[in-house]
Coordinates of N, CA, C and O in Angstrom, one line a residue:
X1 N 0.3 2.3 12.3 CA 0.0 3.7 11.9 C -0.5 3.7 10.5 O 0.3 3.6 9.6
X2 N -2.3 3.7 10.2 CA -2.4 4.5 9.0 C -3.1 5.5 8.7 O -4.4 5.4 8.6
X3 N -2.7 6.5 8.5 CA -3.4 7.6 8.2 C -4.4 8.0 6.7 O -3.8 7.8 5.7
X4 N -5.3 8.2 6.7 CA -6.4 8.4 5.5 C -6.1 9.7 5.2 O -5.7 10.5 6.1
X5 N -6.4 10.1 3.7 CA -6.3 10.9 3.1 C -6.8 11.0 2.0 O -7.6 10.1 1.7
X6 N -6.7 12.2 0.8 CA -7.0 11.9 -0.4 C -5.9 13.1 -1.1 O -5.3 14.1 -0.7
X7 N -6.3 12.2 -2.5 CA -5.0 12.8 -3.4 C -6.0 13.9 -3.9 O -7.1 14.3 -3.5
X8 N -5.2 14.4 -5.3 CA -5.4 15.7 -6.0 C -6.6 15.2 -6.7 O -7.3 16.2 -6.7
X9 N -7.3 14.4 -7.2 CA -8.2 13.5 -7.6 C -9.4 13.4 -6.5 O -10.4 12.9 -7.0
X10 N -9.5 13.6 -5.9 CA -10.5 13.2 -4.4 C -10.1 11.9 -4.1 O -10.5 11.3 -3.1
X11 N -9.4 11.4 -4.7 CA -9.5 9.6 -4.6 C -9.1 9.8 -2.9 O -8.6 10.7 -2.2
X12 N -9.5 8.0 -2.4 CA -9.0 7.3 -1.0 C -7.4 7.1 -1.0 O -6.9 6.4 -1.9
X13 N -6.9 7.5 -0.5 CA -5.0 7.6 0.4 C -5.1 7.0 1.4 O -5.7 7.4 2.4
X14 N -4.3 5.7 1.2 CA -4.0 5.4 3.1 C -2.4 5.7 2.9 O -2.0 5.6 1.7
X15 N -1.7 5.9 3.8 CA -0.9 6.2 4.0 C -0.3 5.4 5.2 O -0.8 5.6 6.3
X16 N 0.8 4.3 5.2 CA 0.7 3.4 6.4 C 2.4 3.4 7.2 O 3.2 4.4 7.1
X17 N 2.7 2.7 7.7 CA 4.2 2.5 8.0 C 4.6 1.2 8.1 O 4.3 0.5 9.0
X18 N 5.6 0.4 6.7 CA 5.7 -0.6 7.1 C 6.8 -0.8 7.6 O 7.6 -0.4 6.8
X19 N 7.5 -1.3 8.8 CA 8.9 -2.2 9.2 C 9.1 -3.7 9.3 O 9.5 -4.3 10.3
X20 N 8.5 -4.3 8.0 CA 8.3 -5.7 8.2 C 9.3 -6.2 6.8 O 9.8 -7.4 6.7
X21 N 9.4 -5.3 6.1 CA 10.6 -5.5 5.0 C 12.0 -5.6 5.3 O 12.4 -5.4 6.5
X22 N 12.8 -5.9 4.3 CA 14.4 -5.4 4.6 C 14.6 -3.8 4.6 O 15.3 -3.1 5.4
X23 N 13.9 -3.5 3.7 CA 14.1 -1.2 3.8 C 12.9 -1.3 4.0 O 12.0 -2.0 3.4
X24 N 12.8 -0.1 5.8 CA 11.6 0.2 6.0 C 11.2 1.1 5.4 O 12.1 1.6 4.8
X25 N 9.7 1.7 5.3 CA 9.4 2.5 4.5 C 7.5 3.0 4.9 O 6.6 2.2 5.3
X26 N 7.3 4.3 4.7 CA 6.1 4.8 4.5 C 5.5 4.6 3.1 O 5.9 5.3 2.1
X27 N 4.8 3.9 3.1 CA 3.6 3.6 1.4 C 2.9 3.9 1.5 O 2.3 4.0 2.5
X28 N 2.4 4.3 0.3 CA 1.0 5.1 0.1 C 0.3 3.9 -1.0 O 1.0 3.1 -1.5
X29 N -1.0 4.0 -1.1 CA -1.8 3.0 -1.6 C -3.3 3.9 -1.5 O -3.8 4.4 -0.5
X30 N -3.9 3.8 -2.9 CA -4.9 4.6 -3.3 C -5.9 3.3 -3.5 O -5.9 2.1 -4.0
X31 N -7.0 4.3 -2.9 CA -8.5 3.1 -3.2 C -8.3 2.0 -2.4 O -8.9 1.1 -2.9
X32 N -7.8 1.8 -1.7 CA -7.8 1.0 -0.5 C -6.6 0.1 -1.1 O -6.1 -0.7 -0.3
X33 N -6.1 0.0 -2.1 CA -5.7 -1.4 -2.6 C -4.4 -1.0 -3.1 O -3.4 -1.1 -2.3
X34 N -4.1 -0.6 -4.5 CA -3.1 -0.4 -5.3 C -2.2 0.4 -4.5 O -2.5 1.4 -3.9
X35 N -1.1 -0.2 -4.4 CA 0.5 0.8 -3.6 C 1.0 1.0 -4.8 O 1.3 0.3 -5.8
X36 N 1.2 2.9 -4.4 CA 1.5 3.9 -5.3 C 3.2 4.3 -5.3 O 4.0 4.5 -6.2
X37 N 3.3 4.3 -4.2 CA 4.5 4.6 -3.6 C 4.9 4.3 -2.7 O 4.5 3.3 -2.0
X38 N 6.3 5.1 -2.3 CA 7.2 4.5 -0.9 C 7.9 6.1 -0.4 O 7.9 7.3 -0.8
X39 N 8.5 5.5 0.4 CA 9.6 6.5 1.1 C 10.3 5.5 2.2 O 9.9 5.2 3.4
X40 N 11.3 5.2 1.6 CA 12.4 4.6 2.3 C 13.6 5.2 3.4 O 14.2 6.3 3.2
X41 N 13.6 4.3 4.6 CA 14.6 5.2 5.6 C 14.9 4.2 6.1 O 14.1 3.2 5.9
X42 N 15.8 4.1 6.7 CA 16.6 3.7 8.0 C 17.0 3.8 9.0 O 18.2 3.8 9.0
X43 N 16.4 3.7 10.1 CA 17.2 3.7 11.4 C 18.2 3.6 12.1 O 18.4 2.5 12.5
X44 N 19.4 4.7 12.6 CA 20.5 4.5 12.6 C 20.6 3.3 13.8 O 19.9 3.7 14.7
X45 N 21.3 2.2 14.0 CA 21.5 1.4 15.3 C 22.1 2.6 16.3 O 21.4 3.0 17.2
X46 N 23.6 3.4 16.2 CA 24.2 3.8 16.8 C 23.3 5.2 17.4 O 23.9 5.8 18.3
X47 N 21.8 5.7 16.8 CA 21.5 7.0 17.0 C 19.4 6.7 17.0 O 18.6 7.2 16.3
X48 N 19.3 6.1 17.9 CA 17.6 5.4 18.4 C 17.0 6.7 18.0 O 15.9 6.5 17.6
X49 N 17.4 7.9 17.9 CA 16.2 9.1 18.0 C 16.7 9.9 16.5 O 16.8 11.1 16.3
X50 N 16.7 8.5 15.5 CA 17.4 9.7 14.3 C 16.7 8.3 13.4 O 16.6 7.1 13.7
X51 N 16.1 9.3 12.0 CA 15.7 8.5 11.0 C 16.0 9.1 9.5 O 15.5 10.1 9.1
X52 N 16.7 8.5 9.0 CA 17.6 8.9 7.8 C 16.5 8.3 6.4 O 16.2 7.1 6.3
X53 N 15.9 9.1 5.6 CA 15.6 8.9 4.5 C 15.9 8.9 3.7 O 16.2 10.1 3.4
X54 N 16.2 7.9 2.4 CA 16.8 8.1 1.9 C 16.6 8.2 0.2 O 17.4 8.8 -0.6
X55 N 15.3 7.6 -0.2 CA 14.4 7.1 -1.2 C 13.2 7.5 -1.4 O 12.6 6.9 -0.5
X56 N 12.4 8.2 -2.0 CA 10.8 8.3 -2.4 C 10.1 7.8 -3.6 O 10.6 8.3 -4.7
X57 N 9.4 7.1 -3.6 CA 9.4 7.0 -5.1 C 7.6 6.7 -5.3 O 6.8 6.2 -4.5
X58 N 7.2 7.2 -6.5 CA 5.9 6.7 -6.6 C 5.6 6.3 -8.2 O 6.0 6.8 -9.3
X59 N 4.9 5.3 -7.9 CA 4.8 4.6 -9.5 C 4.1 6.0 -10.7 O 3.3 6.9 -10.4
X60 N 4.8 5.7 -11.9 CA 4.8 6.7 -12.9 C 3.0 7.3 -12.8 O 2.5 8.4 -12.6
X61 N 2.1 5.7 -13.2 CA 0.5 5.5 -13.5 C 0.3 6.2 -12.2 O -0.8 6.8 -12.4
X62 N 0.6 6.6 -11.1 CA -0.1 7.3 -10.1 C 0.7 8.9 -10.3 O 0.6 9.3 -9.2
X63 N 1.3 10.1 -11.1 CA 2.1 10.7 -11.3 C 1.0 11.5 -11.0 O -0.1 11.1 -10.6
X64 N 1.4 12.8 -11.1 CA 0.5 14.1 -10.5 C 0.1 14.3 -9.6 O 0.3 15.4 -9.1
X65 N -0.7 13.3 -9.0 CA -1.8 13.5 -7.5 C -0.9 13.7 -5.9 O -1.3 13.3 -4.8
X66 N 0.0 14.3 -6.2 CA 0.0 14.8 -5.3 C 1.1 13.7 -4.4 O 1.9 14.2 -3.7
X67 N 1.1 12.3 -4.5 CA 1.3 11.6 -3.8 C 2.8 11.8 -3.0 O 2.9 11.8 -1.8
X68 N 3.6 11.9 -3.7 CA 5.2 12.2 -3.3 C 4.9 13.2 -2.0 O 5.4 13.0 -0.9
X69 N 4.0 14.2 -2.2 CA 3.7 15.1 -1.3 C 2.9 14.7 -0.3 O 3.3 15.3 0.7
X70 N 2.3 14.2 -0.2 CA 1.6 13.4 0.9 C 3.0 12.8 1.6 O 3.7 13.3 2.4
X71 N 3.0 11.8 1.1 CA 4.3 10.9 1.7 C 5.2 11.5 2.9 O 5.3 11.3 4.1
X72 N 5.6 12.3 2.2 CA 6.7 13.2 2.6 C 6.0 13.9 4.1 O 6.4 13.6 5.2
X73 N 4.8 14.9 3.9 CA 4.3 15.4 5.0 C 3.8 14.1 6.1 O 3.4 14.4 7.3
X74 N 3.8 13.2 5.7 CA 2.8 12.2 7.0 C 4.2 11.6 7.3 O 4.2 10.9 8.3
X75 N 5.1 11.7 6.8 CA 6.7 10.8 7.3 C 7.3 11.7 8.1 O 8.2 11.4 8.9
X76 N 6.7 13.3 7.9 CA 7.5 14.0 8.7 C 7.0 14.1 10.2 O 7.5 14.1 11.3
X77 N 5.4 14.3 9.5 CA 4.4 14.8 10.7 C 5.1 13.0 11.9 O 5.4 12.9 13.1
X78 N 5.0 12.3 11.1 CA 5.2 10.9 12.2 C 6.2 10.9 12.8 O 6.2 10.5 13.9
X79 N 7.4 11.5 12.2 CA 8.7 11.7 12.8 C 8.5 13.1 14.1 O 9.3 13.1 15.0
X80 N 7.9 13.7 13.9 CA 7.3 14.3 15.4 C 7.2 13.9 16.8 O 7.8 14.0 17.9
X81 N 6.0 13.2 16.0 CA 5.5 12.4 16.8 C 5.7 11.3 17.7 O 5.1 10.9 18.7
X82 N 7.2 10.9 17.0 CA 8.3 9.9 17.5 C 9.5 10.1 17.9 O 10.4 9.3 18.1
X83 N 9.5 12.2 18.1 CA 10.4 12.2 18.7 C 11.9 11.9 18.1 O 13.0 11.5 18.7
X84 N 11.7 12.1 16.6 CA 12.8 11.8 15.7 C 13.7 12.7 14.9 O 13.1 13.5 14.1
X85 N 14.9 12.8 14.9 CA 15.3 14.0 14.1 C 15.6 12.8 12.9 O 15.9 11.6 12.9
X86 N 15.4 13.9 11.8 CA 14.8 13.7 10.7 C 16.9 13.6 9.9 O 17.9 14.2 10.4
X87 N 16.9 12.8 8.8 CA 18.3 13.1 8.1 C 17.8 13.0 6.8 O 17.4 11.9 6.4
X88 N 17.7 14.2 5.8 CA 17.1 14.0 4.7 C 18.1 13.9 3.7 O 18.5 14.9 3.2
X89 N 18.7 12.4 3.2 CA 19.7 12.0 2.0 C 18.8 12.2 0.9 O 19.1 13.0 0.0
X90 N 17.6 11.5 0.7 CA 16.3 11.7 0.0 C 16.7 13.5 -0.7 O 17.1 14.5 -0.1
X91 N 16.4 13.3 -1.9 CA 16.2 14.8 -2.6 C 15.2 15.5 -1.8 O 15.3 16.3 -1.0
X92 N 13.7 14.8 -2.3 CA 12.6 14.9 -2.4 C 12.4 15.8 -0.5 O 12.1 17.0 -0.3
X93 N 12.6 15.0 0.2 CA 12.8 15.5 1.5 C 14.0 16.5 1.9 O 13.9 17.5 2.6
X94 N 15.0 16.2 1.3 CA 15.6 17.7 1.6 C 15.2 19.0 0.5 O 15.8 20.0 0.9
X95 N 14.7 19.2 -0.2 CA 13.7 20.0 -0.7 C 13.0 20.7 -0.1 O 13.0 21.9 0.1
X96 N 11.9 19.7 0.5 CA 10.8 20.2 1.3 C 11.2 20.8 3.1 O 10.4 21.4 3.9
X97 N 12.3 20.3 3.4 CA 13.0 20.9 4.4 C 13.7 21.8 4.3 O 14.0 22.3 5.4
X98 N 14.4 22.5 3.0 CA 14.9 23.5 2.5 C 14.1 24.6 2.8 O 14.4 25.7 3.3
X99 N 12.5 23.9 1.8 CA 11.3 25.2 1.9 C 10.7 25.5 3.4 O 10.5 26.4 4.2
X100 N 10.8 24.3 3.3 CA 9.5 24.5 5.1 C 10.4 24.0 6.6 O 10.0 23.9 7.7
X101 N 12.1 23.9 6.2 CA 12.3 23.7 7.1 C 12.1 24.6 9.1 O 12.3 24.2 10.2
X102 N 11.9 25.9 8.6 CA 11.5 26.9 9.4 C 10.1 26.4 10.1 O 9.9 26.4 11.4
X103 N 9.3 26.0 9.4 CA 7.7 26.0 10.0 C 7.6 24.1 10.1 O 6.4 23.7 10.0
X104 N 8.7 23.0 10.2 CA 9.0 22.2 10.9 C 9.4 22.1 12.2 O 9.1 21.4 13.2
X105 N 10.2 23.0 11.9 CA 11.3 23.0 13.5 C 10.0 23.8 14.5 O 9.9 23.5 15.7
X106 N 9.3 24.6 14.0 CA 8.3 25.2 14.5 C 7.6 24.6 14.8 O 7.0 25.1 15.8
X107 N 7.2 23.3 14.5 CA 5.4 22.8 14.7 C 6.6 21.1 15.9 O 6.1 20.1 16.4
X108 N 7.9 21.5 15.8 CA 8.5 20.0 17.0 C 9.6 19.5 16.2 O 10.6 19.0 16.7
X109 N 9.4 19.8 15.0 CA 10.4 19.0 14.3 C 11.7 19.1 14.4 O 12.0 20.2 15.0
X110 N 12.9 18.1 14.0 CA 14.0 18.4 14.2 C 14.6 17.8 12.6 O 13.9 17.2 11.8
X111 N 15.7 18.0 12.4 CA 16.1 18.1 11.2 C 17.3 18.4 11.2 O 17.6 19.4 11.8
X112 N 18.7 17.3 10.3 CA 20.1 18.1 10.3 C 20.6 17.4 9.0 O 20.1 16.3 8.6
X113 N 21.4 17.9 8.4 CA 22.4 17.7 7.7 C 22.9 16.3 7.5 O 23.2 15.7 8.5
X114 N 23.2 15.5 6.2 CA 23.3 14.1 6.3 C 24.9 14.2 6.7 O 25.4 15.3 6.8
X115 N 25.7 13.3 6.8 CA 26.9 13.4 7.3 C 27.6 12.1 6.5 O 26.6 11.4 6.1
X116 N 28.8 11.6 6.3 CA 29.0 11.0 5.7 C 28.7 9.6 6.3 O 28.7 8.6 5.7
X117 N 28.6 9.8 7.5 CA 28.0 7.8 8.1 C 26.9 7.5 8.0 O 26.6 6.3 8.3
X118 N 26.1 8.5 7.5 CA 24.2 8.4 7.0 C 24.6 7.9 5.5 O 23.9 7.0 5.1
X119 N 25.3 8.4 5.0 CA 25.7 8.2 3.4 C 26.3 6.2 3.8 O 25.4 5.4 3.9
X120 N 27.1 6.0 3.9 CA 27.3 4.8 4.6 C 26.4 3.8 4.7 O 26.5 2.7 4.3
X121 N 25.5 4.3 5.5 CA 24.4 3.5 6.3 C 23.7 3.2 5.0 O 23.8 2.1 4.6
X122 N 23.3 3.8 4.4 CA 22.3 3.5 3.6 C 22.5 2.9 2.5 O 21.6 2.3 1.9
X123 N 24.0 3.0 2.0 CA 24.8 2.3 1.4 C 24.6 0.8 1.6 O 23.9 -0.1 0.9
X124 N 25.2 0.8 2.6 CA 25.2 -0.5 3.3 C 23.7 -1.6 3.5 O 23.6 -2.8 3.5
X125 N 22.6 -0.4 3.7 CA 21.1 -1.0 3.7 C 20.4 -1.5 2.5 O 19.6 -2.4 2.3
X126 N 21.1 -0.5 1.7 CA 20.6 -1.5 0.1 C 21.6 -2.6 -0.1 O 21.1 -3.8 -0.1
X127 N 22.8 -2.5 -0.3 CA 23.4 -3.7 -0.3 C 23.0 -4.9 0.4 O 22.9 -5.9 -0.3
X128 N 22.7 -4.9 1.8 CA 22.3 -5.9 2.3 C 20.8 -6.5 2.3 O 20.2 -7.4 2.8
X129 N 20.4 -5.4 1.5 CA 18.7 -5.5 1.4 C 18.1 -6.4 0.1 O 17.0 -6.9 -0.1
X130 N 19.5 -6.5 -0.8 CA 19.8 -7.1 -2.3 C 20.2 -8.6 -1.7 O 19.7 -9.6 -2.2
X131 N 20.8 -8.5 -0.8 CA 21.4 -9.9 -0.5 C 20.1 -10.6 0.1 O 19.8 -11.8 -0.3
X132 N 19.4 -10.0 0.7 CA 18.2 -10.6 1.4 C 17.0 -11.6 1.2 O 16.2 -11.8 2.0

């Protein structure tokens, strides 16, 4: 999965999905080359149709353009698409599910409340991601 785009700049956005790391994650990378950012989640084992986010981050030198916001909308629109209910530990994503969570749930989306075993999980995913 990569989706093209462009930031606030007109610049080139690919937008990809990697699960080839220890934390999977959606990255963004401008001009075909430089990775700007991330947005980290995890997969619950116990819960196949749930994807817990938990991390966004985009390098400082890329700041303004928009990118965090990109991220976020192509992680969600994907999580549709996959038939995924969405767990936003992530600020950045529970934010934007705060504002727009009405016209998510609207356009397929699903979306709930982190719970203390998503807090756990993720715990647990960096810890073992350090060991790695």
């Amino acid at each position: 999965m990569t989706e093209q785009r462009t930031d606030k700049t007109g610049a080139p956005v690919s937008i990809a999905l990697d699960q080839d790391r220890a934390i999977s994650a959606y990255t963004v990378s401008v001009d075909g080359e430089a990775l700007a950012g991330r947005a980290d989640f995890v997969d619950p084992p116990q819960a196949a149709d749930e994807r817990v986010f938990f991390h966004t981050e985009v390098a400082e030198e890329f700041g303004g353009r928009g990118l965090a916001g990109l991220l976020v909308r192509e992680a969600l629109a994907d999580s549709i698409r996959r038939n995924l209910t969405v767990v936003p530990v992530c600020p950045l994503f529970a934010r934007h599910l705060k504002e727009h969570g009405d016209e998510y749930e609207a356009g397929g989306g699903r979306f709930r409340r982190p719970r203390p075993a998503d807090l756990a999980l993720v715990k647990e995913t960096v810890e073992n991601a350090g060991d790695a």
